[in-house]
GROMACS .gro file of C-alpha atoms in nm:
model
  152
    1MET     CA    1 -10.109   0.403   5.008
    2VAL     CA    2  -9.840   0.428   5.165
    3LEU     CA    3  -9.591   0.100   5.138
    4LEU     CA    4  -9.595   0.232   4.767
    5SER     CA    5  -9.580   0.602   4.757
    6SER     CA    6  -9.274   0.435   5.054
    7CYS     CA    7  -9.125   0.227   4.733
    8GLN     CA    8  -9.128   0.521   4.483
    9SER     CA    9  -8.812   0.676   4.700
   10LEU     CA   10  -8.665   0.295   4.632
   11ILE     CA   11  -8.671   0.321   4.332
   12ARG     CA   12  -8.387   0.483   4.147
   13PRO     CA   13  -8.424   0.695   3.828
   14GLU     CA   14  -8.241   0.565   3.548
   15TYR     CA   15  -8.446   0.167   3.687
   16VAL     CA   16  -8.762   0.392   3.515
   17THR     CA   17  -8.569   0.541   3.259
   18ASP     CA   18  -8.438   0.106   3.212
   19PHE     CA   19  -8.845   0.017   3.241
   20GLN     CA   20  -8.963   0.260   3.022
   21HIS     CA   21  -8.687   0.117   2.702
   22LEU     CA   22  -8.821  -0.253   2.845
   23GLU     CA   23  -9.218  -0.130   2.781
   24ARG     CA   24  -9.128   0.041   2.434
   25ILE     CA   25  -8.901  -0.326   2.306
   26HIS     CA   26  -9.240  -0.547   2.471
   27ASN     CA   27  -9.433  -0.334   2.295
   28SER     CA   28  -9.225  -0.315   1.907
   29ILE     CA   29  -9.234  -0.692   1.999
   30SER     CA   30  -9.608  -0.727   1.977
   31GLN     CA   31  -9.648  -0.520   1.709
   32ASP     CA   32  -9.410  -0.723   1.451
   33ASN     CA   33  -9.173  -0.406   1.450
   34PHE     CA   34  -8.864  -0.596   1.529
   35THR     CA   35  -8.630  -0.338   1.379
   36LEU     CA   36  -8.784  -0.057   1.615
   37ALA     CA   37  -8.753  -0.345   1.913
   38LEU     CA   38  -8.355  -0.426   1.793
   39ALA     CA   39  -8.295  -0.026   1.832
   40GLU     CA   40  -8.449   0.041   2.139
   41ASN     CA   41  -8.296  -0.235   2.277
   42ASP     CA   42  -7.926  -0.079   2.153
   43LYS     CA   43  -8.054   0.214   2.346
   44LEU     CA   44  -8.060   0.059   2.670
   45GLU     CA   45  -7.733  -0.185   2.587
   46ARG     CA   46  -7.564   0.165   2.474
   47ARG     CA   47  -7.680   0.272   2.848
   48TYR     CA   48  -7.522   0.028   3.065
   49ASP     CA   49  -7.220  -0.063   2.792
   50ASP     CA   50  -6.968   0.225   2.866
   51SER     CA   51  -7.157   0.307   3.164
   52THR     CA   52  -6.941   0.352   3.446
   53ASN     CA   53  -7.110   0.150   3.699
   54GLY     CA   54  -7.016  -0.237   3.514
   55SER     CA   55  -6.947  -0.365   3.814
   56GLU     CA   56  -7.255  -0.326   3.976
   57PRO     CA   57  -7.490  -0.640   3.959
   58TYR     CA   58  -7.788  -0.474   3.805
   59ALA     CA   59  -7.581  -0.257   3.507
   60ARG     CA   60  -7.446  -0.627   3.447
   61VAL     CA   61  -7.821  -0.803   3.415
   62ILE     CA   62  -7.943  -0.548   3.219
   63LEU     CA   63  -7.606  -0.580   3.010
   64VAL     CA   64  -7.636  -0.979   2.949
   65SER     CA   65  -8.055  -0.911   2.882
   66ALA     CA   66  -7.969  -0.643   2.668
   67GLN     CA   67  -7.736  -0.831   2.515
   68MET     CA   68  -7.943  -1.195   2.460
   69ASN     CA   69  -8.207  -0.983   2.291
   70ALA     CA   70  -7.983  -0.777   2.104
   71SER     CA   71  -7.886  -1.211   1.942
   72LEU     CA   72  -8.227  -1.297   1.946
   73LEU     CA   73  -8.366  -1.037   1.784
   74LYS     CA   74  -8.099  -0.998   1.475
   75LYS     CA   75  -8.179  -1.369   1.442
   76VAL     CA   76  -8.565  -1.261   1.450
   77ILE     CA   77  -8.510  -1.054   1.170
   78GLN     CA   78  -8.326  -1.243   0.954
   79ASP     CA   79  -8.610  -1.568   1.002
   80GLU     CA   80  -8.876  -1.244   0.871
   81LYS     CA   81  -8.654  -1.158   0.609
   82ILE     CA   82  -8.635  -1.578   0.502
   83PHE     CA   83  -8.987  -1.600   0.551
   84CYS     CA   84  -9.069  -1.268   0.279
   85THR     CA   85  -8.821  -1.441   0.056
   86PHE     CA   86  -8.994  -1.779   0.008
   87SER     CA   87  -9.359  -1.586   0.126
   88ARG     CA   88  -9.222  -1.399  -0.220
   89LYS     CA   89  -9.101  -1.741  -0.376
   90LEU     CA   90  -9.435  -1.909  -0.318
   91GLU     CA   91  -9.693  -1.652  -0.436
   92GLN     CA   92  -9.483  -1.657  -0.755
   93LEU     CA   93  -9.516  -2.038  -0.797
   94SER     CA   94  -9.871  -2.008  -0.733
   95MET     CA   95  -9.920  -1.792  -1.012
   96ILE     CA   96  -9.681  -2.020  -1.243
   97ILE     CA   97  -9.906  -2.372  -1.101
   98GLN     CA   98 -10.247  -2.175  -1.178
   99LYS     CA   99 -10.096  -2.033  -1.577
  100GLN     CA  100 -10.037  -2.451  -1.574
  101ASN     CA  101 -10.334  -2.535  -1.463
  102SER     CA  102 -10.518  -2.296  -1.719
  103ALA     CA  103 -10.317  -2.389  -1.973
  104MET     CA  104 -10.353  -2.812  -1.914
  105GLY     CA  105 -10.741  -2.696  -1.872
  106LYS     CA  106 -10.647  -2.563  -2.321
  107LEU     CA  107 -10.486  -2.841  -2.383
  108THR     CA  108 -10.709  -3.071  -2.266
  109LEU     CA  109 -11.031  -2.905  -2.387
  110LYS     CA  110 -10.828  -2.913  -2.757
  111GLN     CA  111 -10.701  -3.309  -2.727
  112GLU     CA  112 -11.085  -3.394  -2.643
  113ARG     CA  113 -11.195  -3.241  -2.969
  114MET     CA  114 -10.899  -3.273  -3.147
  115LYS     CA  115 -11.017  -3.651  -3.035
  116ALA     CA  116 -11.402  -3.620  -3.175
  117LEU     CA  117 -11.233  -3.480  -3.501
  118SER     CA  118 -11.076  -3.782  -3.509
  119LYS     CA  119 -11.298  -3.966  -3.491
  120THR     CA  120 -11.515  -3.733  -3.724
  121VAL     CA  121 -11.215  -3.818  -4.028
  122GLU     CA  122 -11.304  -4.222  -3.883
  123GLY     CA  123 -11.674  -4.230  -3.969
  124LEU     CA  124 -11.580  -3.990  -4.344
  125GLU     CA  125 -11.277  -4.219  -4.433
  126ALA     CA  126 -11.567  -4.494  -4.363
  127GLU     CA  127 -11.846  -4.348  -4.495
  128ASN     CA  128 -11.531  -4.238  -4.830
  129LYS     CA  129 -11.450  -4.687  -4.876
  130ILE     CA  130 -11.848  -4.726  -4.905
  131LEU     CA  131 -11.953  -4.429  -5.152
  132ARG     CA  132 -11.576  -4.566  -5.349
  133LYS     CA  133 -11.687  -4.960  -5.335
  134GLN     CA  134 -12.091  -4.798  -5.441
  135ILE     CA  135 -11.895  -4.589  -5.752
  136LYS     CA  136 -11.748  -4.907  -5.818
  137ASP     CA  137 -11.979  -5.102  -5.828
  138PHE     CA  138 -12.194  -4.858  -6.052
  139LYS     CA  139 -11.923  -4.860  -6.333
  140LYS     CA  140 -11.905  -5.265  -6.318
  141ILE     CA  141 -12.289  -5.268  -6.356
  142ASP     CA  142 -12.249  -4.970  -6.614
  143LEU     CA  143 -11.996  -5.184  -6.775
  144GLU     CA  144 -12.194  -5.490  -6.770
  145GLY     CA  145 -12.461  -5.301  -6.853
  146ASP     CA  146 -12.312  -5.240  -7.163
  147GLN     CA  147 -12.184  -5.635  -7.268
  148ILE     CA  148 -12.534  -5.754  -7.214
  149ASN     CA  149 -12.704  -5.463  -7.439
  150SER     CA  150 -12.402  -5.512  -7.684
  151GLY     CA  151 -12.396  -5.929  -7.663
  152THR     CA  152 -12.817  -5.954  -7.724
   0.00000   0.00000   0.00000
C-alpha cells in the first residue's frame, strides 16, 4: 500500500491522460468501433504532435505508436468497408441464386409436364392411327360387301 501511494506521486499527470486515451481506444476496438478508436487515437497523437517536449523519449514513443495505430486503424476501416461491400454483393448474388433455383424448379416441373403431355400425344397419335386403320378396314368391308351383294 505504501509502495503504491509512493508510486502515484511518481506518475506524471499527462501519463494518466494518455492511459485514459489508450483505454478508450482499446474499448472502441473491442466494440468494433474502429472509427471512434481512430478519432480517439488522433486526439492522443495531437497531444504530442505539436508538443514542446517532442524530443522527450516518452513523447516520441507515444507519437510513433499513435501514428502506427492510426495507419493500422485506417487500414482496418478500409477493409471493413470493402468487407461490407462484398457482403452486400454476396447477399444480392445469394438472392439471385435463390430466384434462379426457384425458376429452375418451375421449369423442371413444366418440363416434366411437357414430357407427360408429349407421351399422351404420342399415345393419342398411335390410337388415332389404329382408329384410322379400322375406319379404312370398315370402308373396305362396306365396299366389298356391296360388291358381294351386287355380284350374287
